[in-house]
mmCIF file of C-alpha atoms in Angstrom:
data_model
loop_
_atom_site.group_PDB
_atom_site.id
_atom_site.type_symbol
_atom_site.label_atom_id
_atom_site.label_comp_id
_atom_site.label_asym_id
_atom_site.label_seq_id
_atom_site.Cartn_x
_atom_site.Cartn_y
_atom_site.Cartn_z
ATOM 1 C CA UNK A 1361 93.641 123.569 109.231
ATOM 2 C CA UNK A 1362 95.294 120.119 109.276
ATOM 3 C CA UNK A 1363 98.172 119.207 107.043
ATOM 4 C CA UNK A 1364 97.579 116.519 104.456
ATOM 5 C CA UNK A 1365 99.859 113.609 105.112
ATOM 6 C CA UNK A 1366 101.924 112.754 102.021
ATOM 7 C CA UNK A 1367 103.036 109.153 102.037
ATOM 8 C CA UNK A 1368 106.203 107.775 100.524
ATOM 9 C CA UNK A 1369 107.885 111.016 99.537
ATOM 10 C CA UNK A 1370 111.489 110.851 98.263
ATOM 11 C CA UNK A 1371 113.400 114.133 98.509
ATOM 12 C CA UNK A 1372 116.918 114.571 97.081
ATOM 13 C CA UNK A 1373 119.241 117.332 98.249
ATOM 14 C CA UNK A 1374 122.111 118.031 95.852
ATOM 15 C CA UNK A 1375 124.722 120.724 95.249
ATOM 16 C CA UNK A 1376 128.356 121.640 94.938
ATOM 17 C CA UNK A 1377 130.791 120.592 97.651
ATOM 18 C CA UNK A 1378 130.477 122.739 100.770
ATOM 19 C CA UNK A 1379 127.134 124.427 100.112
ATOM 20 C CA UNK A 1380 125.346 122.772 103.066
ATOM 21 C CA UNK A 1381 123.665 119.686 101.562
ATOM 22 C CA UNK A 1382 124.168 117.445 104.585
ATOM 23 C CA UNK A 1383 123.017 120.058 107.109
ATOM 24 C CA UNK A 1384 119.966 120.974 104.968
ATOM 25 C CA UNK A 1385 119.083 117.292 104.514
ATOM 26 C CA UNK A 1386 119.416 116.633 108.256
ATOM 27 C CA UNK A 1387 117.303 119.647 109.198
ATOM 28 C CA UNK A 1388 114.609 118.732 106.690
ATOM 29 C CA UNK A 1389 114.501 115.084 107.853
ATOM 30 C CA UNK A 1390 114.322 116.220 111.470
ATOM 31 C CA UNK A 1391 111.296 118.476 110.627
ATOM 32 C CA UNK A 1392 109.462 115.517 109.071
ATOM 33 C CA UNK A 1393 110.234 113.349 112.089
ATOM 34 C CA UNK A 1394 108.871 116.129 114.342
ATOM 35 C CA UNK A 1395 105.675 115.968 112.287
ATOM 36 C CA UNK A 1396 105.389 112.321 113.472
ATOM 37 C CA UNK A 1397 106.192 110.907 110.031
ATOM 38 C CA UNK A 1398 108.341 107.805 109.692
ATOM 39 C CA UNK A 1399 111.462 109.397 108.261
ATOM 40 C CA UNK A 1400 114.743 108.135 106.839
ATOM 41 C CA UNK A 1401 117.827 110.239 106.236
ATOM 42 C CA UNK A 1402 120.313 108.651 103.770
ATOM 43 C CA UNK A 1403 123.878 109.937 103.383
ATOM 44 C CA UNK A 1404 124.822 108.799 99.880
ATOM 45 C CA UNK A 1405 128.431 109.968 99.740
ATOM 46 C CA UNK A 1406 130.728 106.974 99.968
ATOM 47 C CA UNK A 1407 133.902 109.003 99.392
ATOM 48 C CA UNK A 1408 133.392 111.500 102.258
ATOM 49 C CA UNK A 1409 130.920 109.825 104.692
ATOM 50 C CA UNK A 1410 128.871 112.449 106.607
ATOM 51 C CA UNK A 1411 127.102 110.200 109.147
ATOM 52 C CA UNK A 1412 130.081 110.198 111.563
ATOM 53 C CA UNK A 1413 130.189 113.999 111.369
ATOM 54 C CA UNK A 1414 126.467 114.388 112.069
ATOM 55 C CA UNK A 1415 125.937 111.905 114.896
ATOM 56 C CA UNK A 1416 128.251 111.437 117.920
ATOM 57 C CA UNK A 1417 128.995 107.812 118.773
ATOM 58 C CA UNK A 1418 127.155 108.002 122.075
ATOM 59 C CA UNK A 1419 123.856 109.030 120.470
ATOM 60 C CA UNK A 1420 123.174 105.738 118.640
ATOM 61 C CA UNK A 1421 120.688 103.183 119.917
ATOM 62 C CA UNK A 1422 121.643 100.983 116.994
ATOM 63 C CA UNK A 1423 124.562 101.529 114.606
ATOM 64 C CA UNK A 1424 124.872 99.714 111.244
ATOM 65 C CA UNK A 1425 126.512 100.521 107.915
ATOM 66 C CA UNK A 1426 124.835 101.347 104.627
ATOM 67 C CA UNK A 1427 127.748 99.560 103.002
ATOM 68 C CA UNK A 1428 126.413 96.274 104.323
ATOM 69 C CA UNK A 1429 123.211 96.826 102.358
ATOM 70 C CA UNK A 1430 125.046 97.231 99.055
ATOM 71 C CA UNK A 1431 127.326 94.283 99.792
ATOM 72 C CA UNK A 1432 124.290 92.022 99.290
ATOM 73 C CA UNK A 1433 123.283 90.843 95.817
ATOM 74 C CA UNK A 1434 119.624 91.633 96.386
ATOM 75 C CA UNK A 1435 118.202 94.424 98.483
ATOM 76 C CA UNK A 1436 115.298 93.335 100.644
ATOM 77 C CA UNK A 1437 113.237 95.022 103.337
ATOM 78 C CA UNK A 1438 114.721 92.710 106.008
ATOM 79 C CA UNK A 1439 118.233 93.719 104.916
ATOM 80 C CA UNK A 1440 117.422 97.435 104.942
ATOM 81 C CA UNK A 1441 115.759 97.191 108.380
ATOM 82 C CA UNK A 1442 118.717 95.253 109.770
ATOM 83 C CA UNK A 1443 121.189 97.919 108.633
ATOM 84 C CA UNK A 1444 119.568 101.087 109.800
ATOM 85 C CA UNK A 1445 120.972 103.363 112.450
ATOM 86 C CA UNK A 1446 118.597 104.604 115.154
ATOM 87 C CA UNK A 1447 119.111 107.175 117.841
ATOM 88 C CA UNK A 1448 118.418 106.973 121.573
ATOM 89 C CA UNK A 1449 115.049 108.363 122.605
ATOM 90 C CA UNK A 1450 113.964 109.218 119.028
ATOM 91 C CA UNK A 1451 111.179 107.308 117.354
ATOM 92 C CA UNK A 1452 110.194 107.162 113.675
ATOM 93 C CA UNK A 1453 113.709 108.258 112.524
ATOM 94 C CA UNK A 1454 116.335 106.113 110.811
ATOM 95 C CA UNK A 1455 119.710 106.994 109.404
ATOM 96 C CA UNK A 1456 121.749 105.267 106.688
ATOM 97 C CA UNK A 1457 125.341 105.964 105.752
ATOM 98 C CA UNK A 1458 128.848 104.774 106.059
ATOM 99 C CA UNK A 1459 130.327 104.668 109.564
ATOM 100 C CA UNK A 1460 133.474 106.182 110.996
ATOM 101 C CA UNK A 1461 136.562 104.826 109.233
ATOM 102 C CA UNK A 1462 134.587 103.408 106.275
ATOM 103 C CA UNK A 1463 135.170 104.424 102.687
ATOM 104 C CA UNK A 1464 133.970 103.409 99.256
ATOM 105 C CA UNK A 1465 136.973 101.058 98.836
ATOM 106 C CA UNK A 1466 135.760 98.739 101.681
ATOM 107 C CA UNK A 1467 132.571 97.703 99.892
ATOM 108 C CA UNK A 1468 131.850 96.652 96.305
ATOM 109 C CA UNK A 1469 130.422 99.512 94.221
ATOM 110 C CA UNK A 1470 126.636 99.684 94.158
ATOM 111 C CA UNK A 1471 125.013 98.638 90.935
ATOM 112 C CA UNK A 1472 122.165 100.660 89.392
ATOM 113 C CA UNK A 1473 119.757 97.770 90.003
ATOM 114 C CA UNK A 1474 120.714 97.687 93.738
ATOM 115 C CA UNK A 1475 120.225 101.465 94.058
ATOM 116 C CA UNK A 1476 116.766 101.192 92.510
ATOM 117 C CA UNK A 1477 115.848 98.232 94.790
ATOM 118 C CA UNK A 1478 117.063 100.172 97.813
ATOM 119 C CA UNK A 1479 114.980 103.255 96.983
ATOM 120 C CA UNK A 1480 111.973 101.075 96.311
ATOM 121 C CA UNK A 1481 112.318 99.374 99.715
ATOM 122 C CA UNK A 1482 112.770 102.714 101.496
ATOM 123 C CA UNK A 1483 109.541 104.000 99.948
ATOM 124 C CA UNK A 1484 107.650 101.058 101.477
ATOM 125 C CA UNK A 1485 109.220 101.525 104.936
ATOM 126 C CA UNK A 1486 108.994 105.307 105.421
ATOM 127 C CA UNK A 1487 106.613 108.171 104.876
ATOM 128 C CA UNK A 1488 109.493 110.457 103.899
ATOM 129 C CA UNK A 1489 112.993 109.635 102.696
ATOM 130 C CA UNK A 1490 115.527 112.517 102.529
ATOM 131 C CA UNK A 1491 118.581 111.748 100.428
ATOM 132 C CA UNK A 1492 121.819 113.703 101.024
ATOM 133 C CA UNK A 1493 123.138 113.181 97.508
ATOM 134 C CA UNK A 1494 126.863 113.184 96.812
ATOM 135 C CA UNK A 1495 128.206 116.227 94.942
ATOM 136 C CA UNK A 1496 130.049 113.970 92.552
ATOM 137 C CA UNK A 1497 127.523 111.805 90.720
ATOM 138 C CA UNK A 1498 129.964 109.987 88.472
ATOM 139 C CA UNK A 1499 130.252 106.437 89.770
ATOM 140 C CA UNK A 1500 127.798 107.013 92.657
ATOM 141 C CA UNK A 1501 124.780 105.043 91.436
ATOM 142 C CA UNK A 1502 122.820 105.635 94.632
ATOM 143 C CA UNK A 1503 123.101 109.399 94.262
ATOM 144 C CA UNK A 1504 122.206 109.260 90.561
ATOM 145 C CA UNK A 1505 119.171 107.032 91.248
ATOM 146 C CA UNK A 1506 118.058 109.345 94.073
ATOM 147 C CA UNK A 1507 118.139 112.395 91.817
ATOM 148 C CA UNK A 1508 116.445 110.599 88.951
ATOM 149 C CA UNK A 1509 113.662 109.003 91.043
ATOM 150 C CA UNK A 1510 113.025 111.765 93.591
ATOM 151 C CA UNK A 1511 109.548 113.204 93.994
ATOM 152 C CA UNK A 1512 111.149 116.522 94.881
ATOM 153 C CA UNK A 1513 114.755 117.696 94.322
ATOM 154 C CA UNK A 1514 116.512 120.596 95.922
ATOM 155 C CA UNK A 1515 119.665 122.065 94.387
ATOM 156 C CA UNK A 1516 121.653 124.231 96.762
ATOM 157 C CA UNK A 1517 123.722 127.099 95.317
ATOM 158 C CA UNK A 1518 126.606 128.860 96.989
ATOM 159 C CA UNK A 1519 127.395 132.483 96.307
ATOM 160 C CA UNK A 1520 130.727 131.982 94.569
ATOM 161 C CA UNK A 1521 132.126 131.417 91.070
ATOM 162 C CA UNK A 1522 133.372 127.919 91.889
ATOM 163 C CA UNK A 1523 129.806 126.775 92.623
ATOM 164 C CA UNK A 1524 128.522 128.255 89.392
ATOM 165 C CA UNK A 1525 131.298 126.530 87.480
ATOM 166 C CA UNK A 1526 130.435 123.241 89.218
ATOM 167 C CA UNK A 1527 126.834 123.435 87.980
ATOM 168 C CA UNK A 1528 127.835 124.438 84.480
ATOM 169 C CA UNK A 1529 130.131 121.437 84.215
ATOM 170 C CA UNK A 1530 127.561 119.096 85.807
ATOM 171 C CA UNK A 1531 124.738 120.003 83.401
ATOM 172 C CA UNK A 1532 125.882 117.622 80.605
ATOM 173 C CA UNK A 1533 126.352 114.726 82.969
ATOM 174 C CA UNK A 1534 122.921 115.250 84.519
ATOM 175 C CA UNK A 1535 121.521 115.069 80.974
ATOM 176 C CA UNK A 1536 123.181 111.665 80.393
ATOM 177 C CA UNK A 1537 121.493 110.404 83.559
ATOM 178 C CA UNK A 1538 118.097 111.598 82.280
ATOM 179 C CA UNK A 1539 117.908 114.344 84.888
ATOM 180 C CA UNK A 1540 116.616 117.622 83.547
ATOM 181 C CA UNK A 1541 117.103 121.013 85.142
ATOM 182 C CA UNK A 1542 113.417 121.798 85.566
ATOM 183 C CA UNK A 1543 112.440 119.562 88.538
ATOM 184 C CA UNK A 1544 114.918 121.161 90.943
ATOM 185 C CA UNK A 1545 113.956 123.611 93.612
ATOM 186 C CA UNK A 1546 116.856 126.053 93.602
ATOM 187 C CA UNK A 1547 118.004 127.420 96.957
ATOM 188 C CA UNK A 1548 120.859 129.850 97.624
ATOM 189 C CA UNK A 1549 122.900 129.069 100.731
ATOM 190 C CA UNK A 1550 125.610 131.039 102.523
ATOM 191 C CA UNK A 1551 123.960 134.434 101.919
ATOM 192 C CA UNK A 1552 125.149 137.167 104.315
ATOM 193 C CA UNK A 1553 124.255 140.813 104.639
#
């Protein structure tokens, strides 16, 4: 039986701080790349950039910053292509995120329109786009747009009271963004025997 190829899929991974969003997003993106699909992995957190933690400096073939994309007034395919990170010896796989030493204060904040343009361009460039969404959605327009526009959303849960409190307090804000609870796949992480 052959797998049906699903084009232009946008998957958002979201959860409380420390539940494993970035690792889950990276593993999922890697699986799609292994299936020979053109895959992008986007690290949306501009406060605590994860790209430098996930990829050692020596592994890049090409290294560019996601911040440069949002510094432009209009997001175009040429701009997105010019600012992707690629890895040595790995085809069909692009990464986007802030680089080592970068922080949200270096670049102007992304506007909602820019976030929507960016996601639209990614959909035309890749078969699958995996978004590692920031835990804190307030002020992070890219994360909010990713959750709102995703074809599939995964919400990771930790096994502690702090995580449950995080979701309870986030529910109202998700509603103001037009994001309902129903479309999330809910996954429990950090489960031990």
